[in-house]
CSV table of C-alpha atoms and ligand atoms in Angstrom, one decimal:
chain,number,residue,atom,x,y,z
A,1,UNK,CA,-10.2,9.2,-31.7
A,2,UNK,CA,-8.5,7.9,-29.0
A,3,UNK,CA,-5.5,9.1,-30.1
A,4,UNK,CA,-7.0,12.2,-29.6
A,5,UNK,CA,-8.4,12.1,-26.4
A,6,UNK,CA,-5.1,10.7,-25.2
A,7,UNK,CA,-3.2,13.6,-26.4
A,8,UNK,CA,-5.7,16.2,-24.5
A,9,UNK,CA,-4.9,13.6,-21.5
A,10,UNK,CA,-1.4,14.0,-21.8
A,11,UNK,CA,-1.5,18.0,-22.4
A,12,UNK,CA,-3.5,18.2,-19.2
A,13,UNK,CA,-0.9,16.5,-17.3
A,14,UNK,CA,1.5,18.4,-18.6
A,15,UNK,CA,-0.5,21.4,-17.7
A,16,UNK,CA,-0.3,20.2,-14.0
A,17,UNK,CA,-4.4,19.9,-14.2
A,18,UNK,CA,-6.1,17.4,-11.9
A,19,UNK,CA,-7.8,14.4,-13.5
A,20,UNK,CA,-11.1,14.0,-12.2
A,21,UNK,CA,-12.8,11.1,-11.7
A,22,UNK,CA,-15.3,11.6,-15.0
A,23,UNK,CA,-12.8,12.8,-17.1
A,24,UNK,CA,-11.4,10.6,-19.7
A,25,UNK,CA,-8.0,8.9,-18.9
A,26,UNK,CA,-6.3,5.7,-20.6
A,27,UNK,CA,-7.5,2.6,-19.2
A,28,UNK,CA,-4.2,1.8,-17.8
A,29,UNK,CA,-3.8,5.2,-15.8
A,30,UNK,CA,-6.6,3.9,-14.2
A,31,UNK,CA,-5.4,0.5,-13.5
A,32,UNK,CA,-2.6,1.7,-12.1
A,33,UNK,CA,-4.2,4.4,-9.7
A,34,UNK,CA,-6.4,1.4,-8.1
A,35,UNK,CA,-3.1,-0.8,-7.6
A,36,UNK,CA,-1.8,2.1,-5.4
A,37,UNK,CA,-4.4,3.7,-4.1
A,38,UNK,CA,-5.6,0.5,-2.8
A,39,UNK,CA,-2.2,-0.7,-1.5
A,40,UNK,CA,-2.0,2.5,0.0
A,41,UNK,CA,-5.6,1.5,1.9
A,42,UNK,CA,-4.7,-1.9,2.8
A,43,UNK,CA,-1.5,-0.8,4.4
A,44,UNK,CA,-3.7,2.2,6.7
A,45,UNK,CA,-5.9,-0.9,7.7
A,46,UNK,CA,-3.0,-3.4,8.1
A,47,UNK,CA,-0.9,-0.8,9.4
A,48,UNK,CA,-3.5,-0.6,12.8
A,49,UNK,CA,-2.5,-3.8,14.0
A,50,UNK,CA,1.1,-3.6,15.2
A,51,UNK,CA,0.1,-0.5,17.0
A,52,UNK,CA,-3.3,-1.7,18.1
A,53,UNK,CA,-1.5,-3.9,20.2
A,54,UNK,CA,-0.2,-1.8,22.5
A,55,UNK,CA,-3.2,0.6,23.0
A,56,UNK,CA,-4.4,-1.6,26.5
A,57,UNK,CA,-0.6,-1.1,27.9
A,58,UNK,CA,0.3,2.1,26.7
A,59,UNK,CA,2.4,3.5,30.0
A,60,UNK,CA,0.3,6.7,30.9
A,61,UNK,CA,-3.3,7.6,30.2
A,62,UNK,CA,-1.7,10.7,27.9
A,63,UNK,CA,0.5,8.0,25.9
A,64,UNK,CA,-3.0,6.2,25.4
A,65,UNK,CA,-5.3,8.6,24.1
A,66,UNK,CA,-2.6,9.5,22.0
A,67,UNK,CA,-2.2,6.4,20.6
A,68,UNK,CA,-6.1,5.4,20.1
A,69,UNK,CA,-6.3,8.5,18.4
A,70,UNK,CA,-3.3,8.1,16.3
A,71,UNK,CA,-4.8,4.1,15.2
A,72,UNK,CA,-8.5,6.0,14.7
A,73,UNK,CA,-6.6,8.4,12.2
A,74,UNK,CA,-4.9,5.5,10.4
A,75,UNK,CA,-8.2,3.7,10.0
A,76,UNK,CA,-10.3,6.9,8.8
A,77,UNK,CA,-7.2,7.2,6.2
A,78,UNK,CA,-7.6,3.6,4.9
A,79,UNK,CA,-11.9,4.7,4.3
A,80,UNK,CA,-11.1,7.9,2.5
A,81,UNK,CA,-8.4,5.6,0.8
A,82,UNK,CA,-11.1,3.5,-0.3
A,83,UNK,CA,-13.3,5.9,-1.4
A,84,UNK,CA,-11.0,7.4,-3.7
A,85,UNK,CA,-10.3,4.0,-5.3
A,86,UNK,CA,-14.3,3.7,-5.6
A,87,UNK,CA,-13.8,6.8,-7.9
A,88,UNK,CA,-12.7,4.9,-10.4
A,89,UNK,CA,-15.0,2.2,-11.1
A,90,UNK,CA,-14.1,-0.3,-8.4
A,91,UNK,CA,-15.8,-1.4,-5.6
A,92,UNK,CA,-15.1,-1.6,-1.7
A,93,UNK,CA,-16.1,-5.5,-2.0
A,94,UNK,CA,-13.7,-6.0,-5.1
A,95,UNK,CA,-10.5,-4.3,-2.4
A,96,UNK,CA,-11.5,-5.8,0.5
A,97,UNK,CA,-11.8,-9.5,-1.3
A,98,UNK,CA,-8.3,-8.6,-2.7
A,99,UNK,CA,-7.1,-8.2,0.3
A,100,UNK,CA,-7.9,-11.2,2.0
A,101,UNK,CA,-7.4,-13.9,-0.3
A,102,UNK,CA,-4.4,-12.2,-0.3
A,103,UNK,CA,-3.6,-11.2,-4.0
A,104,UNK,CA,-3.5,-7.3,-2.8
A,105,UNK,CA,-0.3,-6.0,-1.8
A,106,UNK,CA,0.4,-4.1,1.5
A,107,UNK,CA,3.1,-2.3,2.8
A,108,UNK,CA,6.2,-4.6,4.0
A,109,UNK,CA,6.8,-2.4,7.3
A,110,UNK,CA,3.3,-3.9,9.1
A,111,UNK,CA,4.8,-7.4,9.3
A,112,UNK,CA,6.8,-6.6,11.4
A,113,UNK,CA,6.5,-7.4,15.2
A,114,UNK,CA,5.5,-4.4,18.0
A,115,UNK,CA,7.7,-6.3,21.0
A,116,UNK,CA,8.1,-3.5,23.3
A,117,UNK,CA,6.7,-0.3,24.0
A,118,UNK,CA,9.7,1.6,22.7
A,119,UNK,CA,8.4,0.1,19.4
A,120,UNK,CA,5.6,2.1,19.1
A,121,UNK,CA,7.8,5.3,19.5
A,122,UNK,CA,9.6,3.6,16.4
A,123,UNK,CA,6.9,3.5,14.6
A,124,UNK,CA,5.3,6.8,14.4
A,125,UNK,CA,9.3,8.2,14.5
A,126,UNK,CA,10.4,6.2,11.4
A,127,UNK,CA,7.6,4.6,9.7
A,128,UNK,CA,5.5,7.6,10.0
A,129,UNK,CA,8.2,9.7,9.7
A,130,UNK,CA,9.0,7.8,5.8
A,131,UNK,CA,4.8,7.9,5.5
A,132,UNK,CA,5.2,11.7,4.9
A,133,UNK,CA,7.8,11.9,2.9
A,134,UNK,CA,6.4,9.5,0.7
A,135,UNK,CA,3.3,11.6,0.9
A,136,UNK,CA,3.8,15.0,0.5
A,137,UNK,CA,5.0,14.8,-3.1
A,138,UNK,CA,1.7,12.6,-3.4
A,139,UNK,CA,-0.5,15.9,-2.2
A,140,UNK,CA,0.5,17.4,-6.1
A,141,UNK,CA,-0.6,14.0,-7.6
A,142,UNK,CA,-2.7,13.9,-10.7
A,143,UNK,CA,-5.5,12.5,-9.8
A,144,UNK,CA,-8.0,15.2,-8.1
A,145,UNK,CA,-9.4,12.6,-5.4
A,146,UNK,CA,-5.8,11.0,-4.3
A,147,UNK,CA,-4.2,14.4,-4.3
A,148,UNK,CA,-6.7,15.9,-2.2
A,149,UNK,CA,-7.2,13.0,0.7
A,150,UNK,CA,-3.4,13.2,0.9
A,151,UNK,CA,-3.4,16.7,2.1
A,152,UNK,CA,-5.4,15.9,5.4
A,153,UNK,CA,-3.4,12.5,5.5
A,154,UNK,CA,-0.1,14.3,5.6
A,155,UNK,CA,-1.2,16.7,8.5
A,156,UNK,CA,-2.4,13.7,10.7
A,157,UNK,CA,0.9,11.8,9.9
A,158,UNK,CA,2.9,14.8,11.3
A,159,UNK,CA,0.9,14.5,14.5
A,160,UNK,CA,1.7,10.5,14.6
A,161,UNK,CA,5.6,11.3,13.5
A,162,UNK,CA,6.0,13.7,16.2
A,163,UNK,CA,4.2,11.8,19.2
A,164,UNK,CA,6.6,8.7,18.1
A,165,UNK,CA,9.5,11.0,18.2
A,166,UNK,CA,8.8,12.6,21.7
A,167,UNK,CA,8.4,8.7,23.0
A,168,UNK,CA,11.6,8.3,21.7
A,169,UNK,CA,13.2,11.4,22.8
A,170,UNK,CA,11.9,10.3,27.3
A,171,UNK,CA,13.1,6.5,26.4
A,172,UNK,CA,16.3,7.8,24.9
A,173,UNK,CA,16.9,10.1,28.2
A,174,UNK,CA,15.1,8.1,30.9
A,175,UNK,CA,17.0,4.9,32.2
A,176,UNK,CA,19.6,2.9,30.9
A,177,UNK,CA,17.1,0.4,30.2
A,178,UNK,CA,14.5,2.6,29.1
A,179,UNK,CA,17.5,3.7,26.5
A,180,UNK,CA,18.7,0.4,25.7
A,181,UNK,CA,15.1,-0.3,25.0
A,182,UNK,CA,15.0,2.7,22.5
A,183,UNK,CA,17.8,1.5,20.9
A,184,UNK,CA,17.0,-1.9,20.3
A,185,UNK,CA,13.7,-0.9,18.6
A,186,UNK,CA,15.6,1.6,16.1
A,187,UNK,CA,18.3,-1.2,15.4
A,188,UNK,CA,14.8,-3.4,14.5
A,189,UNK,CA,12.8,-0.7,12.6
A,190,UNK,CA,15.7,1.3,10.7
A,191,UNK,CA,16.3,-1.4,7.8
A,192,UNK,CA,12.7,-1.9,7.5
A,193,UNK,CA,12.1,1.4,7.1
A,194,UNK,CA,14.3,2.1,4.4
A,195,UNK,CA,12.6,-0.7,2.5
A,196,UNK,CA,8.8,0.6,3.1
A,197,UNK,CA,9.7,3.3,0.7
A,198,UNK,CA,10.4,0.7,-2.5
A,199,UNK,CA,12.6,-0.7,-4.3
A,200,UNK,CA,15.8,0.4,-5.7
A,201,UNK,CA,15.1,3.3,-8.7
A,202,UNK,CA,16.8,0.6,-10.9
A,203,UNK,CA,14.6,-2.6,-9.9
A,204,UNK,CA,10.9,-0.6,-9.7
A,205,UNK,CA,8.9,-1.4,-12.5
A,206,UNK,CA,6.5,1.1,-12.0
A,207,UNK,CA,8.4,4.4,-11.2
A,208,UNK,CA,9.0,5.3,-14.6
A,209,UNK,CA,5.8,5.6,-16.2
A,210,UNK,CA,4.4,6.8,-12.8
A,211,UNK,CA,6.3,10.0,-13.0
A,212,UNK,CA,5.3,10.5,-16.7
A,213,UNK,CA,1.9,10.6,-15.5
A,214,UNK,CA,2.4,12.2,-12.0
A,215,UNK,CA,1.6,9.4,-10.0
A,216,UNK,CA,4.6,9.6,-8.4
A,217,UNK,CA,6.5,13.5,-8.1
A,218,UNK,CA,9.7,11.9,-6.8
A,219,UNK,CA,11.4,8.5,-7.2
A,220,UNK,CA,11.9,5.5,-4.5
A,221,UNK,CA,15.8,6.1,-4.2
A,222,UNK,CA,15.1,10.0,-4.1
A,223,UNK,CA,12.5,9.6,-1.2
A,224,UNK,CA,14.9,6.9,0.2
A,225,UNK,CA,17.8,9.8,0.5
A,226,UNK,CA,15.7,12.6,1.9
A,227,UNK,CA,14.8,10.0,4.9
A,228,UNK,CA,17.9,9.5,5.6
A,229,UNK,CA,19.3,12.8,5.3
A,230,UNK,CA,16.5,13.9,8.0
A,231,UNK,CA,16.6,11.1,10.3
A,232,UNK,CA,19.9,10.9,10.8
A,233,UNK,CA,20.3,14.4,12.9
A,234,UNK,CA,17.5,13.4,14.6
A,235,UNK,CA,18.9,10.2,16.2
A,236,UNK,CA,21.9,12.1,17.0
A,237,UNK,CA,20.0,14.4,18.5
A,238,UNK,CA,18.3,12.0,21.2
A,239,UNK,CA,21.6,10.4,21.3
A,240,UNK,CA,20.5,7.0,19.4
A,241,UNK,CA,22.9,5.7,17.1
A,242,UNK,CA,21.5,4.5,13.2
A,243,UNK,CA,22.7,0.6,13.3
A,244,UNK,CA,24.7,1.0,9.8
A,245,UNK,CA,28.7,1.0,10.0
A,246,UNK,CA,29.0,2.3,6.2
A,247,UNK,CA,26.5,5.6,7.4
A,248,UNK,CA,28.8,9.0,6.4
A,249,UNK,CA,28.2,12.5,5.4
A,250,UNK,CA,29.2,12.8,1.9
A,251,UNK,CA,30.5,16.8,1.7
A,252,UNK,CA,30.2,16.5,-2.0
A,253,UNK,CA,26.7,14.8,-2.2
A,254,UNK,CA,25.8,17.0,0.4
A,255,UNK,CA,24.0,13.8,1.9
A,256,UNK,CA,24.7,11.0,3.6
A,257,UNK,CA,26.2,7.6,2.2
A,258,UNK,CA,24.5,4.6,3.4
A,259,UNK,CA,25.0,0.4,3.5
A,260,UNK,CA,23.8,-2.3,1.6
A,261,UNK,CA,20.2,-3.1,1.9
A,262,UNK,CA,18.9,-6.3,2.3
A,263,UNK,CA,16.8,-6.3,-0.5
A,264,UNK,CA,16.5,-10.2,-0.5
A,265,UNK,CA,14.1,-9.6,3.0
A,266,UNK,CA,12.4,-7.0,1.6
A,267,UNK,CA,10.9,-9.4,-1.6
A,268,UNK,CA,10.6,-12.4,1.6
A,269,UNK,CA,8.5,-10.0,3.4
A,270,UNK,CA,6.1,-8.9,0.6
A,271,UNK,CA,5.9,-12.2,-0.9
A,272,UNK,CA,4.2,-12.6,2.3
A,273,UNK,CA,7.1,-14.7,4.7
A,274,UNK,CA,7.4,-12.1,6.6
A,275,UNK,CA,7.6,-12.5,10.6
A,276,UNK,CA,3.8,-11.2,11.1
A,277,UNK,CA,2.3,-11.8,7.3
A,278,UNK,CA,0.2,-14.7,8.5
A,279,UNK,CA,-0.8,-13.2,11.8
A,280,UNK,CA,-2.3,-10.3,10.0
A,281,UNK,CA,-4.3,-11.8,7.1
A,282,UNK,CA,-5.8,-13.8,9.8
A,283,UNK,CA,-6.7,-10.9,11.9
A,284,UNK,CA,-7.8,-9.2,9.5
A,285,UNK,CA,-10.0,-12.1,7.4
A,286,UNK,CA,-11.1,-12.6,11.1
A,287,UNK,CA,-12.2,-9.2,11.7
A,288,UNK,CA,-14.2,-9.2,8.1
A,289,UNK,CA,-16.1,-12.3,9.2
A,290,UNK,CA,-17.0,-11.3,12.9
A,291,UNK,CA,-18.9,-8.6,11.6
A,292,UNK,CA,-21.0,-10.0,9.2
A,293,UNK,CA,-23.7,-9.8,11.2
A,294,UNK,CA,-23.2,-6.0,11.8
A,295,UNK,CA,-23.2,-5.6,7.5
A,296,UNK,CA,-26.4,-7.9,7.5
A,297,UNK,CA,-28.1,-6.2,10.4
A,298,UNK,CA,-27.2,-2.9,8.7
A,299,UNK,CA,-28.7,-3.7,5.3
A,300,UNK,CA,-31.6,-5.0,7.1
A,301,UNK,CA,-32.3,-1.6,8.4
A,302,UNK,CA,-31.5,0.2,5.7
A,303,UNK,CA,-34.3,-1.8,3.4
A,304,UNK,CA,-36.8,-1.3,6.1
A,305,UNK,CA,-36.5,2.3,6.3
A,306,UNK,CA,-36.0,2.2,2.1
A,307,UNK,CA,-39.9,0.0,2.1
A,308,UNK,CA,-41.2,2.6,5.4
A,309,UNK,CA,-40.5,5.6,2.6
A,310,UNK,CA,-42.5,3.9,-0.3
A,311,UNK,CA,-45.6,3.2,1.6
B,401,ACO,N1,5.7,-3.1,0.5
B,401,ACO,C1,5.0,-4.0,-0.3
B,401,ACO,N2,5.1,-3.9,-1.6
B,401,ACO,C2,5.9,-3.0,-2.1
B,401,ACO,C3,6.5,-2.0,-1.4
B,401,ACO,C4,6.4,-2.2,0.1
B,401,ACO,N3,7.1,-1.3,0.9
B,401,ACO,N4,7.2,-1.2,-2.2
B,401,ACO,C5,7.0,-1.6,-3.4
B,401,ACO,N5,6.2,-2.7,-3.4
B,401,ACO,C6,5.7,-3.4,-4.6
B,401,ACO,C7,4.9,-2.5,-5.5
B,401,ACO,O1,3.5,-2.5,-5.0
B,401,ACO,C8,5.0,-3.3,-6.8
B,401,ACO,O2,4.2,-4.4,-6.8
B,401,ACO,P1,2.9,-4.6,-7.9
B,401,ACO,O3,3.4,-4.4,-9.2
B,401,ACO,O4,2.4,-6.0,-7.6
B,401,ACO,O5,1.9,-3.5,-7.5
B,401,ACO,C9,6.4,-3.8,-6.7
B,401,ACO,O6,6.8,-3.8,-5.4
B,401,ACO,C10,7.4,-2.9,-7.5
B,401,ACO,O7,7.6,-1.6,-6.8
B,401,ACO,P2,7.5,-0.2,-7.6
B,401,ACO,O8,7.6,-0.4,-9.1
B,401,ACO,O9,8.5,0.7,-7.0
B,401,ACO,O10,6.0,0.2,-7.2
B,401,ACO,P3,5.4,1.7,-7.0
B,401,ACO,O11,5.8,2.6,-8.2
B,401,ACO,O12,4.0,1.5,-6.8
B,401,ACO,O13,6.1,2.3,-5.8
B,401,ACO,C11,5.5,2.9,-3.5
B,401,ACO,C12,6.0,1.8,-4.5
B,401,ACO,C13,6.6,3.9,-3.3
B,401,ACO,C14,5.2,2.2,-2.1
B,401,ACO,C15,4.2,3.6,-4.1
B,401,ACO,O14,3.3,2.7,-4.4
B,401,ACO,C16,3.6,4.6,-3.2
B,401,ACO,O15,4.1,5.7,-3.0
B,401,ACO,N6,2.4,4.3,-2.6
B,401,ACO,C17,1.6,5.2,-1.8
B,401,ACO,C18,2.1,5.2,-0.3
B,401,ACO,C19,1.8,3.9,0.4
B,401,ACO,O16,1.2,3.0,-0.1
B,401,ACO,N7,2.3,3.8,1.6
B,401,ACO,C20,2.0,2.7,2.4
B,401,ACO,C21,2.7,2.7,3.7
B,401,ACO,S1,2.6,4.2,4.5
B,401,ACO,C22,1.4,4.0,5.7
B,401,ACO,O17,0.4,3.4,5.5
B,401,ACO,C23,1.5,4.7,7.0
């Protein structure tokens, strides 16, 4: 029989139908939908911190609204995150214990230190900027509930991409320190970036059955490529320069050749010896305890009002 049901699974996906979350699906469809979709929350709730940092010195009282709003967005993406997960039969507790005793994975790029301003406009210019194109292919996912909170995540992470981009773009043509400034944090954030979107096609485990099941609608090196090929213009339009020699239009690819990537930082980084791994699992096991009071005091009320209905 469940041969059977998996072949109706697999005709569905092949029909390009959503999965929803009490339809049937093999057990390890499932398994792997909570490993990303809860990586994916972890790094919308880690991802608040190198940019959280700079919201009490943000230059202008326009630069900081935007970017309260912006770290706001990120966290309300890490809930609905969450939620999804939840859809399939795990709970918040289960994530959130994952996360910090620190057996759940987040994304490399948020251990990485936010040293000047010009890094936040790095930030929502790159990291963003790789968010949505990892993204948007994720808005035709198979799974109803993922598919669906990526649609409103992709709208917000234009907004963050272009407010990075436009910080950028007044660095870039203010001073020559402001520009040397704007520099410096692309030369810090470009390598990094090109790692948040995976490992090489040839060394992820995951890809492949991923796309069978459309997970994924594009590959790591494929996403990897189309960053690239749109970033590139970009920089040269603000009159940065990409820190990588080997960077050329290839006529015949119709896309741009780029160098080696340091893949041996990459796996430092996510193993967790990264510069800022250990500052952020503290902040964030930090945060979980300092508010235990608010959960208690919340449950509190809750039961009162629960016993105030019964009587
Ligand atoms: N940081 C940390 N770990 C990573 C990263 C990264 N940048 N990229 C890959 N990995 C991990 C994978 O989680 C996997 O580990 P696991 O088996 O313990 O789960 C391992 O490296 C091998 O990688 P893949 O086989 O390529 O894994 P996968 O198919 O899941 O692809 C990817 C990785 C592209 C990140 C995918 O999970 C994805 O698209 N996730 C949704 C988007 C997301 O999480 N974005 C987070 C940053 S964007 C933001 O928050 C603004």
């Amino acid at each position: 029989e469940v041969k059977n049901l998996e072949r109706l699974f697999e005709d569905r996906i092949a029909r390009d139908e959503k999965i929803e979350p009490k339809d049937w699906m093999p057990e390890k469809y499932r398994q792997t939908h909570i490993r990303q979709i809860s990586q994916h929350a972890h790094s919308e709730i880690v991802g608040m911190l190198p940019e959280g940092n700079w919201i009490t010195r943000a230059p202008s009282l326009r630069r900081k609204v935007a970017l309260l709003a912006k770290v706001q967005d990120e966290a309300g993406h890490g809930l609905y995150l969450y939620s999804a997960c939840e859809t399939l039969g795990v709970s918040r507790d289960e994530l959130y214990d994952q996360l910090h005793t620190g057996k759940a994975k987040y994304s490399s790029i948020f251990n990485y230190p936010t040293i000047t301003w010009a890094d936040i406009g790095a930030i929502g210019w790159l990291v963003d900027g790789a968010a949505i194109i990892n993204q948007v292919p994720l808005c035709s996912t198979s799974y109803g509930p993922y598919a669906r909170a990526m649609i409103r995540v992709c709208k917000e992470e234009s907004f963050h991409q272009r407010q990075g981009f436009e910080i950028m773009m007044n660095l870039a043509k203010g001073s020559k320190e402001q520009k040397a400034m704007a520099q410096d944090a692309l030369n810090r954030w470009w390598w990094p970036s090109l790692m948040m979107l995976g490992p090489t096609d040839a060394e992820s485990v995951h890809t492949e059955q991923s796309m069978k099941w459309k997970l994924k609608r594009k590959t790591n090196d494929e996403l990897r490529q189309q960053f690239i090929d749109q970033t590139v213009p970009q920089a040269e339009l603000i009159g940065l320069t990409i820190p990588d020699s080997d960077l050329k239009w290839n006529e015949e690819r119709g896309s741009y050749d780029f160098g080696a990537i340091d893949w041996d930082e990459f796996w430092q980084v996510v193993k967790g010896h990264g510069p800022c791994n250990q500052e952020r699992m503290s902040a964030r096991v930090n945060a979980w305890e300092n508010g235990e009071w608010v959960r208690d005091a919340a449950m509190a009320y809750a039961e009162k009002q629960e016993d105030k209905k019964l009587k």
